[in-house]
PDB file of C-alpha atoms in Angstrom:
ATOM      1  CA  PHE A 193       6.911  -7.708  29.396  1.00  0.00           C
ATOM      2  CA  THR A 194       9.211  -4.389  28.621  1.00  0.00           C
ATOM      3  CA  LYS A 195       7.540  -2.371  31.320  1.00  0.00           C
ATOM      4  CA  THR A 196       7.638  -5.784  34.340  1.00  0.00           C
ATOM      5  CA  LEU A 197      11.489  -5.682  32.927  1.00  0.00           C
ATOM      6  CA  GLU A 198      12.030  -2.401  33.548  1.00  0.00           C
ATOM      7  CA  LEU A 199      11.303  -3.278  37.574  1.00  0.00           C
ATOM      8  CA  TYR A 200      13.845  -5.991  37.913  1.00  0.00           C
ATOM      9  CA  THR A 201      16.837  -3.979  36.414  1.00  0.00           C
ATOM     10  CA  ASP A 202      18.947  -0.709  36.710  1.00  0.00           C
ATOM     11  CA  ILE A 203      18.679   0.166  32.991  1.00  0.00           C
ATOM     12  CA  PRO A 204      16.401   1.694  31.523  1.00  0.00           C
ATOM     13  CA  ILE A 205      14.175   0.733  28.806  1.00  0.00           C
ATOM     14  CA  GLN A 206      12.321   3.297  26.472  1.00  0.00           C
ATOM     15  CA  ASP A 207       9.037   1.524  25.170  1.00  0.00           C
ATOM     16  CA  LEU A 208       9.220   2.271  21.053  1.00  0.00           C
ATOM     17  CA  ARG A 209       5.988   0.466  20.937  1.00  0.00           C
ATOM     18  CA  TYR A 210       4.232   4.047  19.963  1.00  0.00           C
ATOM     19  CA  VAL A 211       5.695   5.478  17.035  1.00  0.00           C
ATOM     20  CA  PRO A 212       5.689   9.261  16.935  1.00  0.00           C
ATOM     21  CA  VAL A 213       3.509  11.205  14.067  1.00  0.00           C
ATOM     22  CA  TYR A 214       0.623  11.537  16.045  1.00  0.00           C
ATOM     23  CA  PHE A 215       2.627  12.459  18.951  1.00  0.00           C
ATOM     24  CA  TYR A 216       3.844  15.604  16.361  1.00  0.00           C
ATOM     25  CA  PHE A 217       0.436  15.942  15.807  1.00  0.00           C
ATOM     26  CA  GLU A 218      -0.181  16.713  19.378  1.00  0.00           C
ATOM     27  CA  ALA A 219       2.481  18.671  19.934  1.00  0.00           C
ATOM     28  CA  LEU A 220       2.019  20.733  17.439  1.00  0.00           C
ATOM     29  CA  VAL A 221      -2.008  21.304  18.541  1.00  0.00           C
ATOM     30  CA  PHE A 222      -0.122  21.813  22.570  1.00  0.00           C
ATOM     31  CA  LYS A 223       2.039  24.425  21.252  1.00  0.00           C
ATOM     32  CA  PHE A 224      -1.240  26.583  19.535  1.00  0.00           C
ATOM     33  CA  LEU A 225      -3.756  25.858  21.583  1.00  0.00           C
ATOM     34  CA  GLY A 226      -2.318  25.055  24.719  1.00  0.00           C
ATOM     35  CA  PHE A 227      -2.328  22.045  27.150  1.00  0.00           C
ATOM     36  CA  GLY A 228      -5.654  19.991  28.136  1.00  0.00           C
ATOM     37  CA  ILE A 229      -7.946  17.220  27.867  1.00  0.00           C
ATOM     38  CA  PHE A 230      -9.438  19.020  24.950  1.00  0.00           C
ATOM     39  CA  GLN A 231      -7.340  20.086  23.035  1.00  0.00           C
ATOM     40  CA  TYR A 232      -5.369  16.455  23.708  1.00  0.00           C
ATOM     41  CA  ARG A 233      -9.190  15.168  21.656  1.00  0.00           C
ATOM     42  CA  LEU A 234      -9.629  17.647  19.219  1.00  0.00           C
ATOM     43  CA  ILE A 235      -6.852  15.749  17.069  1.00  0.00           C
ATOM     44  CA  SER A 236      -8.981  12.141  16.761  1.00  0.00           C
ATOM     45  CA  LEU A 237     -12.450  14.582  16.878  1.00  0.00           C
ATOM     46  CA  VAL A 238     -11.057  15.615  12.692  1.00  0.00           C
ATOM     47  CA  ALA A 239      -9.175  12.475  12.706  1.00  0.00           C
ATOM     48  CA  GLY A 240     -12.246  11.057  12.997  1.00  0.00           C
ATOM     49  CA  PHE A 241     -14.350  13.061  10.911  1.00  0.00           C
ATOM     50  CA  TRP A 242     -11.490  13.319   7.961  1.00  0.00           C
ATOM     51  CA  THR A 243     -11.868   9.506   8.653  1.00  0.00           C
ATOM     52  CA  LEU A 244     -15.572   9.700   7.892  1.00  0.00           C
ATOM     53  CA  TRP A 245     -14.832  11.722   4.653  1.00  0.00           C
ATOM     54  CA  LEU A 246     -12.700   9.619   2.914  1.00  0.00           C
ATOM     55  CA  THR A 247     -15.217   6.621   4.112  1.00  0.00           C
ATOM     56  CA  TYR A 248     -17.855   8.539   2.250  1.00  0.00           C
ATOM     57  CA  LYS A 249     -15.293   9.984  -1.108  1.00  0.00           C
ATOM     58  CA  LEU A 250     -13.758   6.103  -0.764  1.00  0.00           C
ATOM     59  CA  PHE A 251     -17.475   4.281  -1.308  1.00  0.00           C
ATOM     60  CA  LYS A 252     -18.711   6.893  -3.661  1.00  0.00           C
ATOM     61  CA  SER A 253     -16.457   6.115  -5.793  1.00  0.00           C
ATOM     62  CA  GLU A 254     -16.281   2.526  -5.910  1.00  0.00           C
ATOM     63  CA  GLN A 255     -19.893   2.356  -5.532  1.00  0.00           C
ATOM     64  CA  ASN A 256     -21.320   5.800  -8.012  1.00  0.00           C
ATOM     65  CA  SER A 257     -24.213   5.657  -5.449  1.00  0.00           C
ATOM     66  CA  MET A 258     -24.458   8.716  -3.420  1.00  0.00           C
ATOM     67  CA  PRO A 259     -27.080   7.414  -1.150  1.00  0.00           C
ATOM     68  CA  SER A 260     -25.720   4.534  -0.411  1.00  0.00           C
ATOM     69  CA  ALA A 261     -22.116   6.388   0.499  1.00  0.00           C
ATOM     70  CA  LEU A 262     -24.451   8.686   3.422  1.00  0.00           C
ATOM     71  CA  ALA A 263     -25.924   5.082   4.585  1.00  0.00           C
ATOM     72  CA  LEU A 264     -22.399   3.613   4.970  1.00  0.00           C
ATOM     73  CA  VAL A 265     -21.054   6.547   6.348  1.00  0.00           C
ATOM     74  CA  ALA A 266     -23.864   7.833   8.965  1.00  0.00           C
ATOM     75  CA  LEU A 267     -23.601   3.887   9.992  1.00  0.00           C
ATOM     76  CA  LEU A 268     -20.054   4.561  10.370  1.00  0.00           C
ATOM     77  CA  ALA A 269     -21.296   7.790  12.652  1.00  0.00           C
ATOM     78  CA  ILE A 270     -23.713   5.978  14.839  1.00  0.00           C
ATOM     79  CA  ASP A 271     -21.199   3.231  15.874  1.00  0.00           C
ATOM     80  CA  SER A 272     -20.708   3.146  19.395  1.00  0.00           C
ATOM     81  CA  PHE A 273     -17.288   1.807  18.768  1.00  0.00           C
ATOM     82  CA  TYR A 274     -15.729   4.237  16.642  1.00  0.00           C
ATOM     83  CA  PHE A 275     -17.771   7.173  18.503  1.00  0.00           C
ATOM     84  CA  ARG A 276     -15.537   6.545  21.693  1.00  0.00           C
ATOM     85  CA  CYS A 277     -12.481   6.321  18.939  1.00  0.00           C
ATOM     86  CA  MET A 278     -12.764   9.687  18.311  1.00  0.00           C
ATOM     87  CA  HIS A 279     -14.288   9.943  22.326  1.00  0.00           C
ATOM     88  CA  GLU A 280     -10.557   8.689  23.634  1.00  0.00           C
ATOM     89  CA  GLY A 281      -8.147  10.558  21.754  1.00  0.00           C
ATOM     90  CA  ARG A 282      -6.035   7.612  20.564  1.00  0.00           C
ATOM     91  CA  MET A 283      -4.369   7.529  17.067  1.00  0.00           C
ATOM     92  CA  ASP A 284      -5.972   5.036  15.654  1.00  0.00           C
ATOM     93  CA  LEU A 285      -8.388   6.686  13.507  1.00  0.00           C
ATOM     94  CA  LEU A 286      -5.457   9.773  12.689  1.00  0.00           C
ATOM     95  CA  ALA A 287      -3.845   6.187  10.845  1.00  0.00           C
ATOM     96  CA  SER A 288      -7.013   5.174   9.793  1.00  0.00           C
ATOM     97  CA  GLY A 289      -7.046   7.945   8.041  1.00  0.00           C
ATOM     98  CA  PHE A 290      -3.471   7.908   6.301  1.00  0.00           C
ATOM     99  CA  MET A 291      -4.230   4.717   5.127  1.00  0.00           C
ATOM    100  CA  LEU A 292      -7.714   5.454   3.584  1.00  0.00           C
ATOM    101  CA  TRP A 293      -6.235   8.211   1.525  1.00  0.00           C
ATOM    102  CA  ALA A 294      -3.659   5.265   0.327  1.00  0.00           C
ATOM    103  CA  SER A 295      -6.024   3.686  -1.100  1.00  0.00           C
ATOM    104  CA  ILE A 296      -7.463   6.285  -2.457  1.00  0.00           C
ATOM    105  CA  LEU A 297      -5.012   7.800  -4.755  1.00  0.00           C
ATOM    106  CA  LEU A 298      -3.696   3.621  -5.750  1.00  0.00           C
ATOM    107  CA  LEU A 299      -7.457   2.551  -6.623  1.00  0.00           C
ATOM    108  CA  LYS A 300      -7.055   6.856  -8.970  1.00  0.00           C
ATOM    109  CA  VAL A 301      -4.149   4.525 -10.062  1.00  0.00           C
ATOM    110  CA  ILE A 302      -5.317   0.901 -11.529  1.00  0.00           C
ATOM    111  CA  ALA A 303      -8.529   3.733 -12.869  1.00  0.00           C
ATOM    112  CA  THR A 304      -6.241   6.365 -15.503  1.00  0.00           C
ATOM    113  CA  SER A 305      -3.853   5.793 -17.767  1.00  0.00           C
ATOM    114  CA  GLU A 306      -1.779   9.348 -17.970  1.00  0.00           C
ATOM    115  CA  GLN A 307       2.120   8.224 -17.482  1.00  0.00           C
ATOM    116  CA  LYS A 308       2.727  11.019 -14.730  1.00  0.00           C
ATOM    117  CA  LYS A 309      -0.461  11.505 -12.485  1.00  0.00           C
ATOM    118  CA  ILE A 310       0.335   7.157 -12.004  1.00  0.00           C
ATOM    119  CA  ILE A 311       4.233   7.517 -10.792  1.00  0.00           C
ATOM    120  CA  LYS A 312       2.967  10.801  -8.545  1.00  0.00           C
ATOM    121  CA  TRP A 313       0.098   9.014  -6.822  1.00  0.00           C
ATOM    122  CA  MET A 314       2.076   5.054  -6.283  1.00  0.00           C
ATOM    123  CA  LEU A 315       4.957   7.674  -4.597  1.00  0.00           C
ATOM    124  CA  TYR A 316       2.245   9.951  -2.669  1.00  0.00           C
ATOM    125  CA  ALA A 317       0.331   6.047  -1.488  1.00  0.00           C
ATOM    126  CA  GLY A 318       3.918   4.669  -0.277  1.00  0.00           C
ATOM    127  CA  ILE A 319       4.953   7.862   1.695  1.00  0.00           C
ATOM    128  CA  LEU A 320       1.078   7.777   2.725  1.00  0.00           C
ATOM    129  CA  SER A 321       0.935   4.076   3.642  1.00  0.00           C
ATOM    130  CA  ALA A 322       4.273   4.451   5.720  1.00  0.00           C
ATOM    131  CA  ILE A 323       2.812   7.502   7.068  1.00  0.00           C
ATOM    132  CA  SER A 324      -0.347   5.583   8.662  1.00  0.00           C
ATOM    133  CA  LEU A 325       2.307   3.132   9.529  1.00  0.00           C
ATOM    134  CA  LEU A 326       4.544   5.743  11.635  1.00  0.00           C
ATOM    135  CA  THR A 327       1.124   7.437  13.332  1.00  0.00           C
ATOM    136  CA  SER A 328       0.215   3.792  14.523  1.00  0.00           C
ATOM    137  CA  PRO A 329       1.758   0.209  14.145  1.00  0.00           C
ATOM    138  CA  ARG A 330      -1.382  -1.226  14.182  1.00  0.00           C
ATOM    139  CA  LEU A 331      -3.155  -0.855  10.965  1.00  0.00           C
ATOM    140  CA  GLY A 332       0.306  -2.380   9.106  1.00  0.00           C
ATOM    141  CA  PHE A 333      -1.675  -5.540   8.406  1.00  0.00           C
ATOM    142  CA  ALA A 334      -3.425  -3.950   6.022  1.00  0.00           C
ATOM    143  CA  LEU A 335      -0.762  -3.843   3.843  1.00  0.00           C
ATOM    144  CA  PRO A 336       0.148  -6.974   3.073  1.00  0.00           C
ATOM    145  CA  PHE A 337      -3.124  -7.388   2.038  1.00  0.00           C
ATOM    146  CA  ILE A 338      -3.665  -4.455  -0.242  1.00  0.00           C
ATOM    147  CA  ALA A 339      -0.628  -5.549  -1.516  1.00  0.00           C
ATOM    148  CA  ILE A 340      -1.994  -9.578  -2.656  1.00  0.00           C
ATOM    149  CA  TYR A 341      -4.879  -7.156  -4.347  1.00  0.00           C
ATOM    150  CA  LEU A 342      -3.171  -5.418  -6.256  1.00  0.00           C
ATOM    151  CA  ILE A 343      -0.710  -8.565  -7.604  1.00  0.00           C
ATOM    152  CA  TYR A 344      -4.108 -10.254  -8.120  1.00  0.00           C
ATOM    153  CA  TYR A 345      -5.047  -7.800  -9.524  1.00  0.00           C
ATOM    154  CA  PHE A 346      -1.626  -7.856 -11.754  1.00  0.00           C
ATOM    155  CA  LEU A 347      -2.240 -11.753 -12.481  1.00  0.00           C
ATOM    156  CA  LYS A 348      -5.445 -10.837 -14.036  1.00  0.00           C
ATOM    157  CA  HIS A 349      -6.027  -7.692 -15.565  1.00  0.00           C
ATOM    158  CA  LYS A 350      -1.649  -7.453 -16.435  1.00  0.00           C
ATOM    159  CA  PRO A 351      -0.917  -3.617 -15.828  1.00  0.00           C
ATOM    160  CA  SER A 352       2.398  -3.482 -15.089  1.00  0.00           C
ATOM    161  CA  LYS A 353       1.720  -0.194 -13.280  1.00  0.00           C
ATOM    162  CA  ILE A 354      -0.447  -2.042 -10.108  1.00  0.00           C
ATOM    163  CA  LEU A 355       2.401  -4.613  -9.632  1.00  0.00           C
ATOM    164  CA  ILE A 356       4.082  -1.017  -9.319  1.00  0.00           C
ATOM    165  CA  ALA A 357       2.025  -0.619  -7.145  1.00  0.00           C
ATOM    166  CA  ALA A 358       2.121  -2.802  -5.493  1.00  0.00           C
ATOM    167  CA  PHE A 359       5.157  -2.684  -4.489  1.00  0.00           C
ATOM    168  CA  SER A 360       4.990   0.432  -3.734  1.00  0.00           C
ATOM    169  CA  PHE A 361       2.420   0.253  -0.813  1.00  0.00           C
ATOM    170  CA  LEU A 362       4.702  -1.874   0.281  1.00  0.00           C
ATOM    171  CA  PHE A 363       7.774   0.648   1.138  1.00  0.00           C
ATOM    172  CA  PRO A 364       6.467   0.565   4.743  1.00  0.00           C
ATOM    173  CA  PHE A 365       8.009  -2.326   5.803  1.00  0.00           C
ATOM    174  CA  PHE A 366      11.257  -1.769   4.675  1.00  0.00           C
TER     175      PHE A 366
END
């Protein structure tokens, strides 16, 4: 709608649907490697492999099964949509990587009892989820579901650190 509105008015309208983090990464790559289609797609390629590695770490830590974690990553790697996303040069895989990293930190919060690490990991998880939303707003749908899971976990087990973690994960909405 904003694109068509601009055609009918004299006032230029800025499209703010895309947020800046991915473009900062792009600017760095262009500055050091030059401008081209390879450089443009390099970020998505690296983010795709990073997301595969984070998926492996997340699944292996939760299931304690290396063969099933490798099978999951192999299935994800040969998925045509995932491969296309790595090839197209879009920001979704970088945002997914930040969100997976935040999720791994929150799962560490649930598993540990060291107070210093809990606070540090919750803070990092909130910052990473905010960076994820500043990379692509499409992952914003995941944050309420993660917070609901953490609140459910809190109600079931009653550790106060989990309730605080749920609110730190909702930090990007504020």
